[in-house]
Tab-separated table of C-alpha atoms in Angstrom:
chain	number	residue	atom	x	y	z
Z	1	MET	CA	111.186	105.082	103.474
Z	2	THR	CA	113.267	105.298	106.646
Z	3	ALA	CA	112.491	106.954	109.975
Z	4	SER	CA	114.904	109.756	109.125
Z	5	ILE	CA	112.941	110.529	105.932
Z	6	TYR	CA	109.705	110.813	107.931
Z	7	ASP	CA	111.366	113.191	110.390
Z	8	ARG	CA	112.816	115.272	107.549
Z	9	TRP	CA	109.425	115.312	105.813
Z	10	ALA	CA	107.653	116.330	109.034
Z	11	ASP	CA	110.162	119.104	109.711
Z	12	VAL	CA	109.559	120.561	106.225
Z	13	LEU	CA	105.759	120.405	106.752
Z	14	VAL	CA	105.971	122.107	110.158
Z	15	ASP	CA	108.814	124.586	109.556
Z	16	TYR	CA	108.716	125.497	105.864
Z	17	CYS	CA	105.175	124.695	104.720
Z	18	THR	CA	103.165	126.012	107.662
Z	19	GLY	CA	105.627	127.790	109.977
Z	20	VAL	CA	104.087	126.401	113.180
Z	21	ARG	CA	104.497	128.708	116.189
Z	22	GLU	CA	103.864	128.411	119.922
Z	23	ASP	CA	100.563	130.311	119.718
Z	24	ASP	CA	99.106	128.123	116.936
Z	25	LYS	CA	96.171	125.729	117.068
Z	26	VAL	CA	97.229	122.884	114.765
Z	27	ALA	CA	95.029	120.207	113.184
Z	28	ILE	CA	96.857	117.177	111.743
Z	29	THR	CA	94.657	114.764	109.791
Z	30	GLY	CA	95.377	111.739	107.636
Z	31	GLY	CA	94.845	108.061	106.962
Z	32	ILE	CA	96.204	105.558	109.455
Z	33	ALA	CA	98.398	104.030	106.736
Z	34	ALA	CA	100.540	107.161	107.160
Z	35	GLU	CA	101.123	106.507	110.885
Z	36	PRO	CA	104.928	107.033	110.720
Z	37	LEU	CA	104.512	110.457	109.089
Z	38	LEU	CA	101.487	111.413	111.205
Z	39	ARG	CA	103.439	110.709	114.384
Z	40	ALA	CA	106.571	112.466	113.138
Z	41	THR	CA	104.505	115.541	112.202
Z	42	HIS	CA	102.710	115.430	115.553
Z	43	ARG	CA	106.055	115.349	117.374
Z	44	ALA	CA	107.469	118.188	115.269
Z	45	ALA	CA	104.445	120.409	115.957
Z	46	LEU	CA	104.498	119.607	119.669
Z	47	ARG	CA	108.161	120.633	119.861
Z	48	LYS	CA	107.083	124.079	118.629
Z	49	GLY	CA	104.903	124.432	121.738
Z	50	ALA	CA	101.646	124.627	119.752
Z	51	GLU	CA	98.227	123.285	120.721
Z	52	VAL	CA	98.007	120.194	118.494
Z	53	LEU	CA	95.060	117.929	117.630
Z	54	LEU	CA	95.951	114.679	115.831
Z	55	LEU	CA	93.014	113.107	113.947
Z	56	PRO	CA	93.854	109.826	112.168
Z	57	ASN	CA	91.121	108.341	109.980
Z	58	PHE	CA	90.315	105.070	108.249
Z	59	SER	CA	90.697	104.879	104.488
Z	60	GLU	CA	87.102	103.828	103.763
Z	61	SER	CA	85.304	105.637	106.589
Z	62	GLN	CA	83.910	108.249	104.180
Z	63	ALA	CA	82.453	105.432	102.077
Z	64	ASP	CA	80.772	104.091	105.235
Z	65	VAL	CA	79.170	107.497	105.803
Z	66	LEU	CA	78.045	107.951	102.203
Z	67	HIS	CA	76.543	104.459	101.993
Z	68	ASN	CA	74.886	104.264	105.418
Z	69	ALA	CA	74.059	107.735	106.754
Z	70	SER	CA	70.622	109.284	106.488
Z	71	GLU	CA	70.235	112.475	104.435
Z	72	ALA	CA	70.171	114.434	107.680
Z	73	GLN	CA	73.419	112.816	108.768
Z	74	LEU	CA	75.018	113.510	105.365
Z	75	ALA	CA	74.118	117.185	105.697
Z	76	ASN	CA	75.366	117.421	109.287
Z	77	VAL	CA	78.741	119.119	109.717
Z	78	SER	CA	80.443	118.089	112.950
Z	79	ASP	CA	81.936	120.501	115.462
Z	80	VAL	CA	85.359	118.976	114.754
Z	81	GLU	CA	85.048	119.729	111.024
Z	82	ARG	CA	84.043	123.293	111.867
Z	83	TRP	CA	86.937	123.697	114.306
Z	84	ILE	CA	89.461	122.658	111.646
Z	85	ARG	CA	88.090	125.141	109.100
Z	86	GLU	CA	86.953	127.992	111.347
Z	87	THR	CA	89.352	127.987	114.320
Z	88	ALA	CA	92.592	126.111	113.670
Z	89	THR	CA	95.399	128.415	112.574
Z	90	VAL	CA	97.310	125.562	110.922
Z	91	SER	CA	95.954	122.542	109.064
Z	92	ILE	CA	98.215	119.718	107.870
Z	93	SER	CA	96.512	116.945	105.874
Z	94	ILE	CA	98.176	113.700	104.813
Z	95	MET	CA	96.501	111.715	102.033
Z	96	ALA	CA	96.967	107.985	102.675
Z	97	SER	CA	94.226	106.029	100.928
Z	98	THR	CA	94.477	102.245	100.816
Z	99	ASN	CA	91.624	102.009	98.276
Z	100	THR	CA	91.319	104.871	95.792
Z	101	ARG	CA	88.103	103.363	94.386
Z	102	ALA	CA	86.220	103.130	97.683
Z	103	LEU	CA	83.621	105.705	96.570
Z	104	THR	CA	83.031	104.256	93.094
Z	105	ASN	CA	79.521	102.963	93.799
Z	106	VAL	CA	78.319	105.804	96.019
Z	107	ASP	CA	75.055	107.320	94.812
Z	108	ARG	CA	75.812	110.653	93.108
Z	109	GLU	CA	72.966	112.496	94.823
Z	110	ARG	CA	74.170	111.393	98.262
Z	111	GLN	CA	77.665	112.638	97.413
Z	112	THR	CA	76.149	115.973	96.322
Z	113	ILE	CA	74.248	116.348	99.622
Z	114	PHE	CA	77.489	115.730	101.523
Z	115	ASN	CA	79.498	118.192	99.407
Z	116	ARG	CA	76.874	120.949	99.406
Z	117	ALA	CA	76.659	120.829	103.193
Z	118	ARG	CA	80.379	121.621	103.330
Z	119	ALA	CA	80.475	124.301	100.632
Z	120	GLY	CA	80.221	127.037	103.243
Z	121	LEU	CA	83.164	125.604	105.160
Z	122	ARG	CA	85.210	125.520	101.963
Z	123	GLU	CA	84.483	129.216	101.413
Z	124	ILE	CA	85.434	130.006	105.016
Z	125	ALA	CA	88.695	128.060	104.697
Z	126	MET	CA	89.616	129.768	101.418
Z	127	ARG	CA	88.849	133.196	102.859
Z	128	ARG	CA	90.834	132.549	106.055
Z	129	ALA	CA	93.795	131.327	104.002
Z	130	ALA	CA	93.600	134.414	101.774
Z	131	GLU	CA	93.531	136.631	104.875
Z	132	GLY	CA	96.497	134.820	106.444
Z	133	LYS	CA	94.389	133.479	109.310
Z	134	GLN	CA	95.114	129.833	108.483
Z	135	ARG	CA	98.220	128.232	106.990
Z	136	TRP	CA	97.618	124.845	105.473
Z	137	SER	CA	99.521	122.070	103.764
Z	138	LEU	CA	98.412	118.931	101.926
Z	139	THR	CA	100.771	116.043	101.234
Z	140	ILE	CA	100.544	112.440	100.021
Z	141	PHE	CA	101.909	109.256	101.630
Z	142	PRO	CA	103.187	106.382	99.428
Z	143	THR	CA	100.528	103.711	99.956
Z	144	PRO	CA	100.271	100.619	97.724
Z	145	ALA	CA	96.971	101.964	96.350
Z	146	TYR	CA	98.581	105.154	95.029
Z	147	ALA	CA	101.497	103.121	93.665
Z	148	GLN	CA	99.118	100.799	91.790
Z	149	ASP	CA	97.303	103.772	90.244
Z	150	ALA	CA	100.673	105.107	89.077
Z	151	ASP	CA	101.753	101.702	87.682
Z	152	MET	CA	104.684	101.503	90.086
Z	153	SER	CA	105.806	99.316	92.944
Z	154	THR	CA	105.325	100.895	96.363
Z	155	ASP	CA	109.075	101.389	96.767
Z	156	GLU	CA	109.324	102.993	93.320
Z	157	PHE	CA	106.449	105.327	94.142
Z	158	ALA	CA	108.062	106.272	97.463
Z	159	GLN	CA	111.295	107.147	95.635
Z	160	PHE	CA	109.302	109.064	93.024
Z	161	LEU	CA	107.626	111.100	95.790
Z	162	ALA	CA	110.898	111.749	97.617
Z	163	SER	CA	112.355	113.180	94.413
Z	164	ALA	CA	109.254	115.272	93.646
Z	165	MET	CA	109.395	116.683	97.190
Z	166	TYR	CA	113.198	117.271	97.111
Z	167	LEU	CA	113.470	115.090	100.205
Z	168	ASP	CA	116.368	113.334	98.469
Z	169	GLN	CA	118.299	116.618	98.366
Z	170	PRO	CA	120.810	117.679	101.060
Z	171	ASP	CA	118.662	120.737	101.850
Z	172	PRO	CA	115.029	120.286	100.694
Z	173	VAL	CA	114.005	123.786	101.799
Z	174	ALA	CA	116.808	125.389	99.786
Z	175	SER	CA	115.602	123.474	96.720
Z	176	TRP	CA	112.028	124.703	97.223
Z	177	ARG	CA	113.225	128.280	97.638
Z	178	ALA	CA	115.188	127.987	94.394
Z	179	LEU	CA	112.037	126.775	92.629
Z	180	SER	CA	110.124	129.658	94.194
Z	181	ALA	CA	112.603	132.141	92.713
Z	182	ARG	CA	112.270	130.598	89.240
Z	183	GLN	CA	108.492	130.692	89.483
Z	184	GLN	CA	108.558	134.309	90.585
Z	185	THR	CA	110.342	135.202	87.335
Z	186	LEU	CA	107.474	133.587	85.446
Z	187	ILE	CA	104.890	135.396	87.599
Z	188	ASP	CA	106.548	138.767	86.987
Z	189	TRP	CA	106.132	138.173	83.244
Z	190	LEU	CA	102.569	136.841	83.453
Z	191	SER	CA	101.381	139.696	85.667
Z	192	GLN	CA	102.013	142.246	82.925
Z	193	ARG	CA	99.697	140.517	80.441
Z	194	SER	CA	95.972	139.900	80.033
Z	195	GLU	CA	94.660	137.579	77.307
Z	196	LEU	CA	95.623	133.932	77.727
Z	197	HIS	CA	95.241	131.724	74.655
Z	198	ILE	CA	95.733	127.959	74.912
Z	199	THR	CA	95.974	125.830	71.760
Z	200	GLY	CA	96.667	122.150	71.212
Z	201	PRO	CA	94.993	118.962	70.014
Z	202	ASP	CA	91.222	119.657	70.033
Z	203	THR	CA	91.885	122.776	72.114
Z	204	ASP	CA	91.443	126.472	71.346
Z	205	LEU	CA	90.541	128.389	74.486
Z	206	ARG	CA	90.850	132.053	75.453
Z	207	MET	CA	90.331	133.816	78.772
Z	208	ASN	CA	91.167	137.107	80.461
Z	209	VAL	CA	93.571	137.086	83.399
Z	210	GLY	CA	94.385	140.815	83.356
Z	211	GLY	CA	94.618	142.380	86.796
Z	212	ARG	CA	94.391	139.035	88.574
Z	213	LEU	CA	97.051	138.001	91.103
Z	214	TRP	CA	99.291	135.057	90.160
Z	215	ILE	CA	100.200	132.859	93.135
Z	216	ASN	CA	103.611	131.235	93.592
Z	217	SER	CA	102.819	127.686	94.742
Z	218	ASP	CA	106.247	126.679	95.967
Z	219	GLY	CA	105.531	123.771	98.302
Z	220	GLU	CA	104.049	125.661	101.220
Z	221	ARG	CA	100.451	124.527	100.620
Z	222	ASN	CA	100.635	121.543	98.313
Z	223	PHE	CA	103.600	119.324	99.061
Z	224	PRO	CA	104.934	118.549	96.569
Z	225	SER	CA	104.019	121.560	94.499
Z	226	GLY	CA	105.428	123.402	91.518
Z	227	GLU	CA	102.818	125.603	89.842
Z	228	VAL	CA	101.791	129.202	89.381
Z	229	PHE	CA	98.069	129.895	89.311
Z	230	THR	CA	95.455	132.598	89.218
Z	231	GLY	CA	91.700	132.964	88.816
Z	232	PRO	CA	90.508	134.082	85.372
Z	233	HIS	CA	87.754	136.653	84.923
Z	234	GLU	CA	84.616	134.646	85.600
Z	235	ASP	CA	82.788	135.419	82.339
Z	236	SER	CA	85.806	135.457	79.994
Z	237	ALA	CA	86.452	131.836	78.926
Z	238	GLU	CA	85.598	131.294	75.254
Z	239	GLY	CA	86.284	128.260	73.106
Z	240	HIS	CA	86.856	124.565	73.612
Z	241	VAL	CA	89.331	122.351	75.411
Z	242	ARG	CA	90.142	118.650	75.560
Z	243	PHE	CA	91.794	117.389	78.727
Z	244	SER	CA	94.684	115.054	78.050
Z	245	PHE	CA	94.438	112.909	81.169
Z	246	PRO	CA	91.406	111.388	82.889
Z	247	VAL	CA	90.002	113.077	85.979
Z	248	VAL	CA	90.026	110.668	88.910
Z	249	THR	CA	87.743	111.785	91.723
Z	250	ASP	CA	85.477	110.195	94.336
Z	251	GLY	CA	86.569	106.750	93.169
Z	252	ARG	CA	85.591	107.371	89.553
Z	253	GLU	CA	87.612	107.916	86.400
Z	254	ILE	CA	86.181	110.356	83.855
Z	255	ALA	CA	88.080	110.035	80.571
Z	256	ASP	CA	88.467	112.167	77.435
Z	257	ILE	CA	86.695	115.214	78.874
Z	258	ARG	CA	85.826	117.914	76.335
Z	259	LEU	CA	84.275	121.224	77.351
Z	260	ARG	CA	82.986	124.184	75.367
Z	261	PHE	CA	82.769	127.620	77.006
Z	262	GLU	CA	80.682	130.651	76.137
Z	263	SER	CA	80.909	133.840	78.213
Z	264	GLY	CA	82.814	131.934	80.887
Z	265	LYS	CA	80.287	129.115	81.269
Z	266	VAL	CA	80.465	125.484	80.191
Z	267	VAL	CA	77.662	125.079	77.651
Z	268	ASP	CA	78.610	121.643	76.316
Z	269	ALA	CA	80.432	118.742	77.959
Z	270	THR	CA	81.267	115.218	76.857
Z	271	ALA	CA	83.381	112.317	78.104
Z	272	SER	CA	84.092	108.834	76.792
Z	273	LYS	CA	83.767	107.339	80.273
Z	274	ASN	CA	81.449	108.394	83.111
Z	275	GLU	CA	79.953	111.240	81.077
Z	276	GLN	CA	76.808	111.392	83.187
Z	277	TYR	CA	78.895	111.811	86.324
Z	278	LEU	CA	80.680	114.715	84.614
Z	279	ILE	CA	77.385	116.404	83.721
Z	280	ASP	CA	75.893	115.799	87.160
Z	281	THR	CA	78.958	117.397	88.749
Z	282	LEU	CA	78.704	120.401	86.427
Z	283	ASP	CA	75.136	120.839	87.675
Z	284	THR	CA	76.131	120.847	91.362
Z	285	ASP	CA	75.466	124.585	91.676
Z	286	PRO	CA	75.625	127.767	89.541
Z	287	GLY	CA	79.380	128.168	90.066
Z	288	SER	CA	80.352	124.657	88.996
Z	289	ARG	CA	80.268	125.482	85.259
Z	290	ARG	CA	82.727	128.390	85.571
Z	291	LEU	CA	86.488	128.434	86.038
Z	292	GLY	CA	87.924	129.222	89.442
Z	293	GLU	CA	91.572	128.610	88.549
Z	294	ILE	CA	94.040	128.476	85.656
Z	295	ALA	CA	97.618	127.301	86.257
Z	296	PHE	CA	100.991	126.352	84.790
Z	297	GLY	CA	102.749	123.178	86.035
Z	298	THR	CA	106.452	123.708	86.749
Z	299	ASN	CA	107.693	120.622	88.631
Z	300	PHE	CA	109.862	118.798	86.114
Z	301	GLY	CA	110.590	116.147	88.742
Z	302	ILE	CA	107.019	114.911	88.162
Z	303	THR	CA	107.272	113.444	84.690
Z	304	ARG	CA	104.442	110.928	84.460
Z	305	PHE	CA	100.702	110.665	85.025
Z	306	THR	CA	99.866	108.998	88.348
Z	307	LYS	CA	96.063	109.405	88.516
Z	308	ASN	CA	96.531	111.620	91.581
Z	309	ILE	CA	95.701	115.258	90.963
Z	310	LEU	CA	97.952	116.570	93.753
Z	311	LEU	CA	100.890	115.292	91.695
Z	312	ASP	CA	99.611	115.390	88.130
Z	313	GLU	CA	98.598	119.049	88.078
Z	314	LYS	CA	102.231	119.962	88.830
Z	315	ILE	CA	103.747	118.084	85.853
Z	316	GLY	CA	106.250	120.450	84.243
Z	317	GLY	CA	105.081	121.704	80.859
Z	318	THR	CA	101.364	121.140	81.436
Z	319	MET	CA	98.499	123.460	82.292
Z	320	HIS	CA	95.445	122.797	84.400
Z	321	MET	CA	92.232	124.582	85.139
Z	322	ALA	CA	89.653	124.064	87.840
Z	323	LEU	CA	85.908	124.263	87.541
Z	324	GLY	CA	84.172	125.644	90.594
Z	325	ALA	CA	85.447	127.563	93.596
Z	326	GLY	CA	88.169	130.120	92.995
Z	327	TYR	CA	90.835	131.302	95.414
Z	328	PRO	CA	89.827	134.751	96.724
Z	329	GLU	CA	93.428	135.960	96.917
Z	330	THR	CA	93.695	135.741	93.117
Z	331	GLY	CA	90.723	138.061	92.648
Z	332	ASN	CA	88.397	135.312	91.427
Z	333	SER	CA	84.987	135.430	93.125
Z	334	ASN	CA	83.440	132.224	91.798
Z	335	THR	CA	81.884	130.103	94.542
Z	336	SER	CA	80.916	126.443	94.365
Z	337	ALA	CA	80.818	123.224	96.362
Z	338	ILE	CA	83.363	121.778	93.909
Z	339	HIS	CA	86.914	122.627	92.879
Z	340	TRP	CA	87.645	120.176	90.075
Z	341	ASP	CA	91.104	120.278	88.481
Z	342	MET	CA	91.605	119.050	84.902
Z	343	ILE	CA	94.937	118.788	83.065
Z	344	CYS	CA	95.800	119.938	79.554
Z	345	ASP	CA	99.137	118.450	78.410
Z	346	LEU	CA	101.020	120.876	76.159
Z	347	ARG	CA	104.216	118.818	75.945
Z	348	ALA	CA	103.497	117.440	72.474
Z	349	GLY	CA	102.025	119.952	70.080
Z	350	GLY	CA	100.526	122.623	72.304
Z	351	GLN	CA	101.273	126.149	73.386
Z	352	ALA	CA	100.087	129.007	75.567
Z	353	THR	CA	100.405	132.679	74.723
Z	354	LEU	CA	99.592	135.869	76.599
Z	355	ASP	CA	98.781	138.927	74.517
Z	356	GLY	CA	100.208	137.036	71.566
Z	357	GLU	CA	103.588	136.243	73.172
Z	358	VAL	CA	104.498	132.577	73.684
Z	359	VAL	CA	105.119	131.521	77.295
Z	360	LEU	CA	104.887	127.724	76.935
Z	361	LYS	CA	105.429	125.658	73.790
Z	362	ASP	CA	105.686	121.860	73.548
Z	363	GLY	CA	106.225	121.656	77.289
Z	364	ALA	CA	109.099	124.173	77.433
Z	365	TYR	CA	108.850	127.607	79.019
Z	366	THR	CA	110.178	130.514	76.971
Z	367	VAL	CA	110.369	132.922	79.907
């Protein structure tokens, strides 16, 4: 990637994604491998006249904490963390890991202590975003580690990202606004219907989304994006689902996940790899066995599985659902220390209907 791409990327993050203004308090965080983009974003925010705090971090610093801190230190939430969630009006985060497996051998209980201590901050951040008190954006930098996970060279992955973000287009913002308009057509259709039924290989799952607000995720928060999502009624999920792709989280890969729901709650869960980690995560708290989100992926520029959920959940023609915390603006009230996205690929022999009408079949939208 060239310097001009970083500047273009930063301008989209600051202007389109978060709309930074002179009166904003802006937090910019990210791994030091993303220095060119971090600096470009810092410059772009400063030019807006905002109060800006730049917080670079080391790729494996969280692993250092989880391996070496006492339980009291794990449960401690710093004033800086609180400021980002509770005070900053804009938060821009840049993922730039140089080792995506750094947390593989962290003790699960220590990870749970760390996550539970920050559950309250997650709720605060979600509520502030829903109330319009904080605008946030999350993006991903093309490090060799992400490229390896995606089975690409670093240059190939960088080109893949540029395309997925429309940074290779003459006017990236115009392209995102065009996607937003297409997604709004889908939302208008979805909003008039209630019972969602998803079928596919080893999948037959129903849930109620009636009266819930569908959100147009058009690149302002996740960058890249390309999804429409809502929060299902908390006690409505019934049936079973098999997730097509592994979940990769906290340095672990959980493969062939199968869940069975009754009255909105996961009552049975299996996986062919790291099953115990799956079950332990489901037992994090009472909300971790219920769905906080259901979504349709609409970015047909993301065509392959990369083992990075920010990208994979947007794959055009797929659906994903998240266990744990829901987004308050959708109407979902589920709370949890986790928000765990899992992808159901409907591109080969699957479909989704609402009130009996097909909306997605074999990866193609009918609306």
